[in-house]
Every structure is written in structure tokens, then in C-alpha cells.
Coordinates of C-alpha atoms and ligand atoms in Angstrom, one line a residue:
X41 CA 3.1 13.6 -27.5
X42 CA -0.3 11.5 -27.4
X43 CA -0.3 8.4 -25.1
X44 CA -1.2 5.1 -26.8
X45 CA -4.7 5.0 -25.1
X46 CA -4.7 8.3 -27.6
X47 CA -4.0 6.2 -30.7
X48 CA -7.1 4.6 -32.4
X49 CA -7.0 1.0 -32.3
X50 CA -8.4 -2.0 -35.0
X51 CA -8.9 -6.0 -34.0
X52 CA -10.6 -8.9 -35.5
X53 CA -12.9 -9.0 -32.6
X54 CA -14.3 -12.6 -33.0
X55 CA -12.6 -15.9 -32.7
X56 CA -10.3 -17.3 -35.3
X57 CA -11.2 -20.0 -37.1
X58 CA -14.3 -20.2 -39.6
X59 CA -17.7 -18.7 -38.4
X60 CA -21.0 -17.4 -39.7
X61 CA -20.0 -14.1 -38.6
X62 CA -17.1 -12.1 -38.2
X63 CA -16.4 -9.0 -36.4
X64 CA -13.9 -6.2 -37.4
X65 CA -13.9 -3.8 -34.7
X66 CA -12.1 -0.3 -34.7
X67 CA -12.1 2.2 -31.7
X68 CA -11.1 5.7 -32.0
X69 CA -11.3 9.1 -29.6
X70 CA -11.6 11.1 -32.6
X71 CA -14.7 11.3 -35.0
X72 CA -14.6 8.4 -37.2
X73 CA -16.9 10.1 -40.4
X74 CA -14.0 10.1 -43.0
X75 CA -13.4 6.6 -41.9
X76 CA -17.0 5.3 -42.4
X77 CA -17.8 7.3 -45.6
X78 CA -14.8 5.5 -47.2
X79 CA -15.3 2.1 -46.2
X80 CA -19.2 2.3 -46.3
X81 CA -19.7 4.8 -49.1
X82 CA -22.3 6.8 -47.3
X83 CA -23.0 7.8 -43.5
X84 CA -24.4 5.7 -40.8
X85 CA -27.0 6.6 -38.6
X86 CA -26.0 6.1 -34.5
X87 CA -26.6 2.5 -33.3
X88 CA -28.4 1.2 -36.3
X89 CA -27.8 -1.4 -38.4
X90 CA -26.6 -0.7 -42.2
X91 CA -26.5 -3.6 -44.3
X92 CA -23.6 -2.4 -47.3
X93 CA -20.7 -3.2 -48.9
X94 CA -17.6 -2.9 -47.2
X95 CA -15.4 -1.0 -49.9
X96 CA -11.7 -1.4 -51.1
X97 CA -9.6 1.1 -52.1
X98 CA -10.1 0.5 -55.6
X99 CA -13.8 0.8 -55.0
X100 CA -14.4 -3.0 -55.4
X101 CA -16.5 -4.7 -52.3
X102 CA -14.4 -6.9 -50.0
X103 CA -17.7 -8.1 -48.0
X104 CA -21.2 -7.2 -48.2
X105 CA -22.5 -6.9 -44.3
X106 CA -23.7 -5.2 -41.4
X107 CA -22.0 -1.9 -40.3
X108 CA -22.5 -0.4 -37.2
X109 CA -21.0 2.9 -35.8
X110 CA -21.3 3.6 -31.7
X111 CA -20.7 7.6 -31.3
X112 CA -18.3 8.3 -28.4
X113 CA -19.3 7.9 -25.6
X114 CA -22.2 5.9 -25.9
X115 CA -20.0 2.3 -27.4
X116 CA -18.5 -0.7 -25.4
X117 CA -14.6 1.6 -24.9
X118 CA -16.6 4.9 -24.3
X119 CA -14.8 6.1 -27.8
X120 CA -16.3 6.2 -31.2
X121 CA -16.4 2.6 -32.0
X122 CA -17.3 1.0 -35.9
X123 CA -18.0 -2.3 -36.0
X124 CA -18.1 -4.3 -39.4
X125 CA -20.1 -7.9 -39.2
X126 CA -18.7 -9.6 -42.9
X127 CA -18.7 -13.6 -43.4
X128 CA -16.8 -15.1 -40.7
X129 CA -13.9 -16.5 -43.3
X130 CA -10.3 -15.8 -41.8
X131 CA -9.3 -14.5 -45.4
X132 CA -12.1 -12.5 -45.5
X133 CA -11.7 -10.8 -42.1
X134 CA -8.0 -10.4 -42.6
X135 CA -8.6 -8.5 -45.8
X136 CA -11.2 -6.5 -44.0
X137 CA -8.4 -5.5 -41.2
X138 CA -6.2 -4.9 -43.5
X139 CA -8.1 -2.0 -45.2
X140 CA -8.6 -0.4 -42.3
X141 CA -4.9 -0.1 -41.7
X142 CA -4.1 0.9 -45.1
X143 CA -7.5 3.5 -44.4
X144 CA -6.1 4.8 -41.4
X145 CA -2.3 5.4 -43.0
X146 CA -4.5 6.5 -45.5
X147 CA -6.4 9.2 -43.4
X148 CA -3.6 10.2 -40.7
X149 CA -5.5 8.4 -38.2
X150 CA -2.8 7.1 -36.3
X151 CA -4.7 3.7 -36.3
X152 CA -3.3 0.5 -35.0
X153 CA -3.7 -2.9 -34.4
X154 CA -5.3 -3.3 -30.3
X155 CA -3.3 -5.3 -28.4
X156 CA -5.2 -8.3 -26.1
X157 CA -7.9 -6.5 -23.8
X158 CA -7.1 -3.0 -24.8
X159 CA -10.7 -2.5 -25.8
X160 CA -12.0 -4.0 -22.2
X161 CA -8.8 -1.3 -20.9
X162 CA -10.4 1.9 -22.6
X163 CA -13.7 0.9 -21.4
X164 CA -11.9 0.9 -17.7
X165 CA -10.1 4.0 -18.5
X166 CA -13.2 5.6 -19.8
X167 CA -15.2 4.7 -16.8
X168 CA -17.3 2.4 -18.2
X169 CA -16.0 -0.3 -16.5
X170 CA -14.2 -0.4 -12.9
X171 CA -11.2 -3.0 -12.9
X172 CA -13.2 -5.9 -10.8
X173 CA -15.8 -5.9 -13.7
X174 CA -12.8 -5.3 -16.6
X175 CA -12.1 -9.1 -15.1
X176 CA -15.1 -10.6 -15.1
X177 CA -14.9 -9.7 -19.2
X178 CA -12.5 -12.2 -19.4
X179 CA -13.8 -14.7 -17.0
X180 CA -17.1 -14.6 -18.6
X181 CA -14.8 -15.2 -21.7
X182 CA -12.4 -17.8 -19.7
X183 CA -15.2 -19.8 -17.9
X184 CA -14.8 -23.5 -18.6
X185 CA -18.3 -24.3 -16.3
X186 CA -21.9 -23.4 -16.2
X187 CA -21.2 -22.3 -12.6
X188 CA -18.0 -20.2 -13.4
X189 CA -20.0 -18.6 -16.4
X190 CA -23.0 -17.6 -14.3
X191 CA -20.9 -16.2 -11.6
X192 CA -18.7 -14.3 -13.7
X193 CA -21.5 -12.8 -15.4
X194 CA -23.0 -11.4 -11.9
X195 CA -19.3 -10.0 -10.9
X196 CA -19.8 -8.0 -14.5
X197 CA -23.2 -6.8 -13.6
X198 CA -21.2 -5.1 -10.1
X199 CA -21.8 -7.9 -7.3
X200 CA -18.2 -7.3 -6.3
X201 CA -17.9 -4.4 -7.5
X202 CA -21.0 -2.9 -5.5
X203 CA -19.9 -4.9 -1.8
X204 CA -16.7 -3.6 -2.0
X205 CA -18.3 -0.1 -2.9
X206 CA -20.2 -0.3 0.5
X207 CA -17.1 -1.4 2.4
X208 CA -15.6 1.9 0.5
X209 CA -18.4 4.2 1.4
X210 CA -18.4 3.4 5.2
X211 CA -14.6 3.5 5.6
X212 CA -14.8 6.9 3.9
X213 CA -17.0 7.9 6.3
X214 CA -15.1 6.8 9.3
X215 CA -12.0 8.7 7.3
X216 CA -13.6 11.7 7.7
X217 CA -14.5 11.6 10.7
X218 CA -11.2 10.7 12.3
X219 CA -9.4 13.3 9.8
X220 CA -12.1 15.9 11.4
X221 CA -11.1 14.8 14.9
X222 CA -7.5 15.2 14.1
X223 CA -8.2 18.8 13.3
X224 CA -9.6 19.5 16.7
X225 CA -7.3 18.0 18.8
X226 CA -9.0 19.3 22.1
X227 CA -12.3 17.9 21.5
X228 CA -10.6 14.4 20.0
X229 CA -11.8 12.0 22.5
X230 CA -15.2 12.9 23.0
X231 CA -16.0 13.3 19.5
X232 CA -14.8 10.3 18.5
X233 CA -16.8 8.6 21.5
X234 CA -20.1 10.4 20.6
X235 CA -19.7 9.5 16.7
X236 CA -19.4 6.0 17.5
X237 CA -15.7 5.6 15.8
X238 CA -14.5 2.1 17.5
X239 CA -18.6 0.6 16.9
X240 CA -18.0 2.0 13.0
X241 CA -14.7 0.2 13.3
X242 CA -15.7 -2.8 14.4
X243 CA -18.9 -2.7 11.7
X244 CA -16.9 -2.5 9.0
X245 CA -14.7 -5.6 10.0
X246 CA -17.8 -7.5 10.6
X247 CA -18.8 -6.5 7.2
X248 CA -15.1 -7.2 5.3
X249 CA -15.0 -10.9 7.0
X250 CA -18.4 -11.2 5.2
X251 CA -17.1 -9.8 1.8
X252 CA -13.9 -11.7 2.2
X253 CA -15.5 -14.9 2.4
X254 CA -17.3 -14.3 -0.4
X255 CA -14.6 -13.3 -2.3
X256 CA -12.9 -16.2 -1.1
X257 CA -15.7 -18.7 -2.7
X258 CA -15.5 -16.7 -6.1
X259 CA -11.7 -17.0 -6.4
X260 CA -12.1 -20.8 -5.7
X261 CA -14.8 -20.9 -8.4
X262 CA -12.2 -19.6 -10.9
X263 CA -8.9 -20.8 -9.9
X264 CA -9.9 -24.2 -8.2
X265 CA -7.6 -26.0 -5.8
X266 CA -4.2 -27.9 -6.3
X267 CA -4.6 -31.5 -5.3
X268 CA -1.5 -34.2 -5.3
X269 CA -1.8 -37.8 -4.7
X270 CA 0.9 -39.2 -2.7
X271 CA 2.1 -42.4 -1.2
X272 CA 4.4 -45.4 -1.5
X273 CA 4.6 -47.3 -4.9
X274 CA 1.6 -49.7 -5.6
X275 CA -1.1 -48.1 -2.9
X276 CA -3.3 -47.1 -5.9
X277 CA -2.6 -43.5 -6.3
X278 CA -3.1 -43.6 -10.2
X279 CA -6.5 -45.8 -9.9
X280 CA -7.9 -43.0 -7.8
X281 CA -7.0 -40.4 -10.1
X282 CA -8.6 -42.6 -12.9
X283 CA -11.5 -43.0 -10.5
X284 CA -11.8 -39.8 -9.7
X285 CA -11.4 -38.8 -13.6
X286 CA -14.2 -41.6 -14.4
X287 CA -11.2 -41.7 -17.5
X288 CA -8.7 -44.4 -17.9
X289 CA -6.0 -41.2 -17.8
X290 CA -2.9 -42.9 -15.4
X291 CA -1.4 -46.4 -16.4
X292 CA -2.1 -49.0 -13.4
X293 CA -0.8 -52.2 -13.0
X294 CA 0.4 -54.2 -9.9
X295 CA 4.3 -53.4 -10.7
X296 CA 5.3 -51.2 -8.0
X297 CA 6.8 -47.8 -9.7
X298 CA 4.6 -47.8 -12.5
X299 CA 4.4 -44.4 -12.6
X300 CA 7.3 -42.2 -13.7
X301 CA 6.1 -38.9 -14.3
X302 CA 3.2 -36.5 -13.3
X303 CA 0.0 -36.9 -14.8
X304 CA -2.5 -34.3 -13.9
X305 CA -6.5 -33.6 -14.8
X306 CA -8.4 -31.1 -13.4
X307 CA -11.9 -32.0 -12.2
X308 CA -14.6 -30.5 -11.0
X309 CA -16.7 -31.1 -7.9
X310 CA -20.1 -28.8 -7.4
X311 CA -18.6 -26.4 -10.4
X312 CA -15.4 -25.8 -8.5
X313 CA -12.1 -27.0 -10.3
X314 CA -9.6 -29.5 -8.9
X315 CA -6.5 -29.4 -10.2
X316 CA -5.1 -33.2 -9.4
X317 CA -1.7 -34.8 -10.0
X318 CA -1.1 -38.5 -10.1
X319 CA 2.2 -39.1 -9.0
X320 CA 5.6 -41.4 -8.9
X321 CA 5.1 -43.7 -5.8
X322 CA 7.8 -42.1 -2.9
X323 CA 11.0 -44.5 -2.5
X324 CA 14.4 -44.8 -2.9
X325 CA 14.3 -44.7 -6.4
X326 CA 16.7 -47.3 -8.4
X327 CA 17.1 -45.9 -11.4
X328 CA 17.5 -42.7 -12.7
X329 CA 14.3 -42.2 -14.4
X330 CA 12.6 -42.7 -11.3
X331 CA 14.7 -41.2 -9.3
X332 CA 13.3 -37.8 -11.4
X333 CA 10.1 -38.7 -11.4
X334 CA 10.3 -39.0 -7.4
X335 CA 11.6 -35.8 -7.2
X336 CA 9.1 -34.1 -9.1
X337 CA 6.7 -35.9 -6.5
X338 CA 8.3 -33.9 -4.0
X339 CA 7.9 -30.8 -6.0
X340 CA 4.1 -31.2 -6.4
X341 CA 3.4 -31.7 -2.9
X342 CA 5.4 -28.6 -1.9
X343 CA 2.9 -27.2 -4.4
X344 CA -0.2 -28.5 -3.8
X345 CA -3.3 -26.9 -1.6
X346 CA -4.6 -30.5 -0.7
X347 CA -1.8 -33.7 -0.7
X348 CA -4.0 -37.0 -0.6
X349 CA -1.4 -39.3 1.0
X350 CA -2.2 -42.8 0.6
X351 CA -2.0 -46.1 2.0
X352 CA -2.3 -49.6 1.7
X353 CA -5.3 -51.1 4.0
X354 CA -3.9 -54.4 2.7
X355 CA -0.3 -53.7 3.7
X356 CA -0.7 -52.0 7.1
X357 CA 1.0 -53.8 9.6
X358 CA 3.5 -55.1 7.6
X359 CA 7.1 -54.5 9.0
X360 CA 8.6 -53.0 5.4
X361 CA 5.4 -51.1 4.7
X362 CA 4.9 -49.3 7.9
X363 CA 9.1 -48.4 7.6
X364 CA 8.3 -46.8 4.4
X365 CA 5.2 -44.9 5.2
X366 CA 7.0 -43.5 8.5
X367 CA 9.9 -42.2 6.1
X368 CA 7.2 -40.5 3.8
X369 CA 5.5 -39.5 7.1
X370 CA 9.0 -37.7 8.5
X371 CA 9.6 -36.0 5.0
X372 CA 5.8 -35.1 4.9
X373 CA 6.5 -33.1 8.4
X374 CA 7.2 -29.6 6.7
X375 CA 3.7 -29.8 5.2
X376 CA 0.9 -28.4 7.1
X377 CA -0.4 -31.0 8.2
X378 CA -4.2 -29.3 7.4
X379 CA -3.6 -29.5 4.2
X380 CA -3.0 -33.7 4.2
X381 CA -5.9 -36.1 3.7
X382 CA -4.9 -39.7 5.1
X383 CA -6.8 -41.8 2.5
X384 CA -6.4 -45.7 3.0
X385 CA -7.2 -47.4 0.1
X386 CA -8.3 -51.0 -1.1
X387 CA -10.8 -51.6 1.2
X388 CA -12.7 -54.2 -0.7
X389 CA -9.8 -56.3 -0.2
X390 CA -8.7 -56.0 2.9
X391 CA -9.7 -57.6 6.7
X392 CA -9.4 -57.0 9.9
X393 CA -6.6 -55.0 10.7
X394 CA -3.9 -56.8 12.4
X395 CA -3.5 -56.9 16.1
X396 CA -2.8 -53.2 17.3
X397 CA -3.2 -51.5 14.4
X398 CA -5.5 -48.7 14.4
X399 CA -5.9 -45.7 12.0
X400 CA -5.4 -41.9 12.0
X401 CA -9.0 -40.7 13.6
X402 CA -9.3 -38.6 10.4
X403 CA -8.6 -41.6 8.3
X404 CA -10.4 -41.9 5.3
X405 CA -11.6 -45.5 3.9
X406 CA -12.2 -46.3 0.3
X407 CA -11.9 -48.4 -2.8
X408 CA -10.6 -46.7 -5.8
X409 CA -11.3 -50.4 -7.6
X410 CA -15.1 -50.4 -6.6
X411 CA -15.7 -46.5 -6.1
X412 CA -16.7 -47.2 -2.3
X413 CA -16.2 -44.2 -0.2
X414 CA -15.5 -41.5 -3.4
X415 CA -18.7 -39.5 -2.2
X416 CA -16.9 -39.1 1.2
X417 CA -13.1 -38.4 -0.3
X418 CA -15.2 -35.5 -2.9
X419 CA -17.1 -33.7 0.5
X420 CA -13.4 -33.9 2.2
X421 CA -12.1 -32.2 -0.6
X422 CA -14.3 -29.6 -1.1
X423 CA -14.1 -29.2 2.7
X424 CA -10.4 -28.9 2.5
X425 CA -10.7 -26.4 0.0
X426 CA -12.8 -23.9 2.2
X427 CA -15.5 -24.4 -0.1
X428 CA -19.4 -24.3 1.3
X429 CA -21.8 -21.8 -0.7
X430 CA -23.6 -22.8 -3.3
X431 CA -22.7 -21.5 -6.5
X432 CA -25.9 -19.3 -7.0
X433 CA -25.7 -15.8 -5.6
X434 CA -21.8 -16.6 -5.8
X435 CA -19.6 -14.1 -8.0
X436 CA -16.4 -15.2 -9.7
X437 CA -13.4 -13.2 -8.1
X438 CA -9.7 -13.9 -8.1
X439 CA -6.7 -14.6 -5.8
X440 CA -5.8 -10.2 -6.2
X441 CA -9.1 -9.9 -4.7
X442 CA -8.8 -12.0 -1.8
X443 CA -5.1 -11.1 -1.2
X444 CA -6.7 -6.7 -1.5
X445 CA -9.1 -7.9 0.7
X446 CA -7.1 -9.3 3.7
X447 CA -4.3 -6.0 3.3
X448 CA -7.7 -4.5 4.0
X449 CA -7.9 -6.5 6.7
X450 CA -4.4 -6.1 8.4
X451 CA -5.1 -2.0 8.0
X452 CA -8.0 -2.1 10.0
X453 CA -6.8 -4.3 12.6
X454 CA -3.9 -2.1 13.5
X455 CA -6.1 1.1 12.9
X456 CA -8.3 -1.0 15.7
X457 CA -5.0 -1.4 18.0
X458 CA -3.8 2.2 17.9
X459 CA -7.4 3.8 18.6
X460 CA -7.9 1.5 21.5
X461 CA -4.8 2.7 22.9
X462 CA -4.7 5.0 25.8
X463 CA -4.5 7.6 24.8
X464 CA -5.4 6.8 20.8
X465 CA -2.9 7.8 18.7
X466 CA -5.2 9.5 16.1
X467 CA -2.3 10.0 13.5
X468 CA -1.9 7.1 12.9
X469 CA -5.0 5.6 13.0
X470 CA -5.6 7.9 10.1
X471 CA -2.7 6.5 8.3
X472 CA -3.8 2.9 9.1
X473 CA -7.7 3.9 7.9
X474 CA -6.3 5.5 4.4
X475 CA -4.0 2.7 4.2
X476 CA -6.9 0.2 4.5
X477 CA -8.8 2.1 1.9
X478 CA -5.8 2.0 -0.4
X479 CA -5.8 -1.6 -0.4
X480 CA -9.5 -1.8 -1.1
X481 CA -9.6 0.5 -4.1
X482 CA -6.7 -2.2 -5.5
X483 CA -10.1 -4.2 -6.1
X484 CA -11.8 -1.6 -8.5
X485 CA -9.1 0.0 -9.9
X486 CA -9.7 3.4 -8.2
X487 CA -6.0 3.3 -6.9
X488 CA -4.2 0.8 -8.8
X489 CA -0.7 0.5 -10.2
X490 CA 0.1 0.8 -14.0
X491 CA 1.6 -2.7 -14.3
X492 CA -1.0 -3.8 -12.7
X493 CA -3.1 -3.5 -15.3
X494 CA -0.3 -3.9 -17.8
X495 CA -0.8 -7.3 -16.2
X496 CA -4.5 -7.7 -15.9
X497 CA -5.1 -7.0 -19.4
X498 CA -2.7 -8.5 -21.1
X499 CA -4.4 -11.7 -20.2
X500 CA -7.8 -11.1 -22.4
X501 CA -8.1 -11.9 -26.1
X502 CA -7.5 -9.9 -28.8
X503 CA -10.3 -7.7 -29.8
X504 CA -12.0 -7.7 -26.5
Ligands
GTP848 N1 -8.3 -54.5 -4.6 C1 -7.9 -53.3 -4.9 N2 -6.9 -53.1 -5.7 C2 -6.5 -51.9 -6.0 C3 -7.2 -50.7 -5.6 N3 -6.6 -49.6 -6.1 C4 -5.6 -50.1 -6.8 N4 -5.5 -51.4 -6.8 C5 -4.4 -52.2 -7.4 O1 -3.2 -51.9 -6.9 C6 -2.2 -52.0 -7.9 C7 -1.4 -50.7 -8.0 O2 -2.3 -49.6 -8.4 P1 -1.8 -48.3 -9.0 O3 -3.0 -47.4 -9.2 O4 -1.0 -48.5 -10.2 O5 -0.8 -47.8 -7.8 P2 0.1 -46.5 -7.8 O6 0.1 -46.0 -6.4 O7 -0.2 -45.6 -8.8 O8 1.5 -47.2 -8.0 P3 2.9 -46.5 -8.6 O9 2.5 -45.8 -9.9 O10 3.7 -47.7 -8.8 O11 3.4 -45.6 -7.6 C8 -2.9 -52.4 -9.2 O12 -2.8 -53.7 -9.3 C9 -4.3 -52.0 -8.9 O13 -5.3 -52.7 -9.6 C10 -8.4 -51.0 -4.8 O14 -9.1 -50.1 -4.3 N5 -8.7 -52.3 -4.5
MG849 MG1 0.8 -44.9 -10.4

């Protein structure tokens, strides 16, 4: 039987909606020739642009347009690919689709329709793509920024693909040599000592720490951060969001519990994404409503990457206030406190502190009313975040990167351990170095699992 990456495959490859142009794409392993001569009337020459009409069964044109066939395996999917530019009219296109279903039924071809990012999938399975690039297809696609887009576009052209390569190439090497050493097991130490294994070793972590950071900027490029605002009722959790925003998106007035339920935007800050929740002000909630809208407050800081809690400058000091904000403080406990900004707010209207009162030393001043100290609150953020390259040079990369990346890690840590015992236990710093490598051909797709990349591509659009 012929596996479904066997089975041609047909897509509207351009958006949906009305367009100048429109795209029919179709993608075969066999020889498309009957195909074209029946939809074209005539032949196509490799790679060049025909302008014809595109032909219904009964002979009739459906479009007049561009056709262009890409002879296997020099096309987008490494198969024969045909694509057909017609007006970009959804009736048009559809009809267009549609006879090259009834064509393929027609011809035995097996054709049928591509699911989302099957295309971008043959072009991995042909080689033409390695997975970390197959990605940056769709990030390229995805990006919602200027930054995002130019960094997606360099993880397409290799950038990730080429420092993991490296990594790849000198763990091989180290591989080797311990797999040599294990067949020579009187000569082990000394070869290992003259070969410079532990210096390789320690090369290669130096080099992954470097790689992983950069990873670790890319993924925050694409996926941003999770930031909650929290606090007591009335502190001005909802202004900040709005100021942050620069939108009038939360409802603020001076009623404490004003807000009932989340209210999220997602900002950016240098090109990288915040994610941030306005939320219901922590208390003991009177009524039911609130009382679910607190909860989900809870919820979202469990969640979050960065909580903001905030305070009153206005109120500190004040018996009830502090009593509330120690409560919060207690609950807040389980949270680490790295990831929790102390942001005091209304500082245009407030004086001196009382007697005695003095604030966190990490304490954060600001005004969400007059936008004082919002410059400061963005750098914390970012800060927070882990975030310090600049996007150029950067290349997008994703959370499955990172998380290959420190597996990586962990592998060569232990392989470290075991070879630096006396005496090394070379087994199983083969294991731990074949292990490591495992992990780091998760990135490219040289050792990946199927639903894996059920899962990766899945994500794309259709026709891509
Ligand atoms: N002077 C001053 N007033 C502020 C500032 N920020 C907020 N306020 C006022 O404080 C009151 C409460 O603001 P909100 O933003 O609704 O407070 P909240 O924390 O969202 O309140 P809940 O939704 O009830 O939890 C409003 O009257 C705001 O105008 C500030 O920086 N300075
Ligand atoms: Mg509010």
C-alpha cells in the first residue's frame, strides 16, 4: 500500500478572500504530463511561465492565466509541482480546485486535497527543508512584527539550522572518538587524554550556552511573555494596562471592584510580545460575580511569566490597606518571587510616606494617570523576561527549541560527570554523548518523532 506522502496532493495555495491573484497549487511524485496537457491543452516548458486558458472538462475555459509546472525535484516539495495563477475570486479558484479533483479521479492519480502544511512537510521529507526551517515557513507566515518577520526569515535561510549543525558536527566528533576508545579498552585513558576529550567536552558546552541563549531570545521574539497585573481593588491595575495599551481597553473608575473579568492585550516592547492581563482587584469577594472573577485572578498569576503586583502609594500606611496587601502578599508566597514586580502606583498624588514606612528596595514608582515612570516599568519588563539582544542578527525559534536545547544540556553535563570520574566510565559516557545528540537532532528533524511533526505541521495554512 502507498503512504499518504505517496498520494498527490491539490490546495488553494493563497489566502481566502478576494485577491488580484490566486494560486491553485497541485504536488505530485509522479509525472504530471497527462495532468497539464488536459488542463492546459498543450505542454509546458520547465520553470517558465505560460499564459493559457485553464480548461474544463467540457473544453470551455474556467480562467485564462499563468501556468507554471516545477519538474520533480527541482519545485518548493521536491515533487512535480503545477501551479495555476487565475483571478483571485473565491468562485473562481474553487472551480479551478475542483477540476483538478474531478481531473485526477479522472486520470487515476490518486489526487487529494493537502491538508495544512503538507506541502512545507514534503519539502522536509524530501530534504529540502530540515524541520527548524519547515518552522520558520510558518513564522514567516505567522509573524505579527517587522522584528518577528525579519527573524523568521533568517531562521529560514539556516541561522538555526546551521549553529545547531556545528554543535552537531563537533559532538559527532567527540562520539567517535569515545566510541573508538571504547573499542580499545587498554589504551582508553591515554587516548582520550591525548585527543583532548574533556577540553572537546567542555568546548561544546561553552558553545551550546551560546546557542541556547540565542535560541532563547528567538523563542521570546515569537511567543512573547505572560504578564498579569495584580493587586487589591482600586490601586490602578486597569489604568496601567490602558496606559501601557496607549488604548482605553479596561473600564476605570474610582469604585473599588470595577473589574470583574480578565481583560488581556498583548503589547509589544522592542518587537518582543507581551501578553498582559488586567485583572479583578484580590479580596474577599461579596458577591458571586466577583467572587469568579477573583478566582480567575488567581488562575492568571499561577500562569503568568511576570505578575506586576500593585499598590497604592496613596494608601500605604493605612491600617486596612497594609492588612490586605499582607493577605495578597501570604497567598503570593508560592510564586517565585523572581517572577514579581512590586509596582507602587499613583505617585503624582501621593506625599511623603508616613512615619516608618519604607518600600521594597526593588520597588518600582510610577503614575499610570501621568505616564511617569512607564519607561522604567517597560526596561523591568523586558529585563524580567530574559530579553537583551537586539533583534538584528536575532532568529525566530520556539519554546521545542529551547526545551531540545537544555535536554542537550543535561546529556552533556552528566556525560561530563561520568568521564571525570575515576576511573571514567566510558559506557556510559557514550550513552550520555548519543543521548545529547539525540536531543539535538529533535531541532532539525534528523531524529524526530512522527507526532511530532503530526504536530508541527498541522499548525501551517492550507496550501503551504
Ligand atoms: N492620581 C492617580 N489616580 C490613579 C492612578 N491610577 C489609577 N488612578 C485612579 O484610581 C482609581 C482606580 O483605578 P482602576 O484602574 O480602576 O483600578 P483597578 O486596580 O483596576 O481597580 P479594580 O478594577 O476595582 O480592581 C480610578 O479612580 C483611577 O482614576 C494614578 O496613577 N494616579
Ligand atoms: Mg480594574
Amino acid at each position: 500500500m502507498l503512504s499518504r506522502h505517496q498520494d498527490p496532493i491539490a490546495a488553494i495555495a493563497t489566502a481566502p478572500g478576494r485577491g488580484a491573484v490566486g494560486i491553485v497549487r497541485v504536488s505530485s511524485p509522479q509525472d504530471l504530463t497527462p495532468f497539464v496537457q488536459a488542463i492546459c491543452g498543450r505542454d509546458l516548458k520547465p520553470r517558465e511561465a505560460t499564459y493559457l486558458p485553464f480548461k474544463a472538462a467540457s473544453g470551455e475555459a474556467i480562467d485564462q492565466g499563468l501556468a507554471l509546472l516545477f519538474p520533480a525535484p527541482h519545485s518548493y516539495t521536491g515533487e512535480h509541482v503545477l501551479e495555476l495563477q487565475a483571478h483571485g475570486g473565491p468562485v473562481v479558484l474553487q472551480l479551478l480546485l475542483a477540476r483538478c479533483m474531478e481531473l485526477g479521479a479522472a486520470l487515476n492519480l490518486r489526487l487529494r486535497l493537502a491538508e495544512p502544511g503538507e506541502f512545507t512537510q514534503r519539502a522536509f521529507l524530501n530534504g529540502k527543508l530540515d524541520l527548524a526551517q519547515a518552522e520558520a515557513v510558518s513564522d514567516l507566515i505567522d509573524a505579527s512584527t517587522e522584528a518577528a518577520a525579519r527573524s523568521a526569515s533568517r531562521a529560514l535561510a539556516g541561522a538555526l539550522s546551521s549553529e545547531v549543525g556545528e554543535l552537531r558536527d563537533a559532538l559527532i566528533k567527540l562520539r567517535m572518538l569515545v566510541e573508538a576508545t571504547l573499542d580499545f579498552p587498554e589504551e582508553e585513558i591515554d587516548f582520550l587524554q591525548q585527543a583532548d576529550a574533556l577540553g572537546r567536552l567542555a568546548r561544546l558546552q561553552a558553545r551550546l550556552e551560546a546557542v541556547l541563549d540565542r535560541t532563547r531570545q528567538g523563542a521570546l521574539l515569537r511567543e512573547g511573555i505572560k504578564v498579569v497585573l495584580a493587586g487589591q481593588p482600586n490601586v490602578g491595575k486597569s489604568s496601567l494596562l490602558n496606559a501601557l495599551a496607549g488604548a482605553e481597553l479596561a473600564i476605570v473608575t474610582a469604585i473599588p471592584g470595577t473589574t470583574r473579568d480578565k481583560v488581556s492585550q498583548t503589547i509589544q516592547i522592542e518587537g518582543v510580545p507581551l501578553h498582559i492581563s488586567d485583572t479583578a482587584g484580590l479580596r474577599e469577594a461579596t458577591d458571586e460575580v466577583e467572587r469568579i472573577g477573583v478566582a480567575r485572578s488567581w488562575d492568571a498569576i499561577a500562569d503568568a511569566d511576570v505578575v506586576l503586583f500593585l499598590h497604592d502609594l496613596t494608601r500605604v500606611g493605612q491600617a486596612d490597606y497594609e492588612a490586605e496587601d499582607a493577605e495578597i502578599r501570604a497567598r503570593l508566597s508560592d510564586v517565585d518571587p523572581a517572577r514579581i514586580l512590586q509596582i507602587f502606583n499613583k505617585a503624582d498624588a501621593s506625599q511623603q510616606l508616613p512615619e516608618g514606612q519604607v518600600l521594597p528596595a526593588d520597588a518600582l514608582k510610577l503614575s499610570a494617570k501621568t505616564g511617569a515612570g512607564l519607561q522604567t516599568l517597560r526596561q523591568a519588563l523586558l529585563q524580567h523576561a530574559g530579553w537583551h539582544a537586539t533583534p538584528e542578527g536575532l532568529f525566530i525559534a520556539r519554546e521545542r527549541h529551547v526545551q531540545a536545547l537544555k535536554r542537550t544540556r543535561e546529556h552533556l553535563a552528566l556525560a561530563l560527570a561520568v568521564a571525570t570520574q575515576e576511573p571514567p566510565a566510558l559506557d556510559l559516557l557514550a550513552e550520555e554523548l548519543r543521548l545529547s545528540h539525540d536531543a539535538l537532532g529533535e531541532i532539525t528533524g534528523s531524529f524526530s518523532a512522527d507526532d511530532l511533526l503530526g504536530e508541527i505541521f498541522s499548525k501551517f495554512c492550507i496550501g503551504k
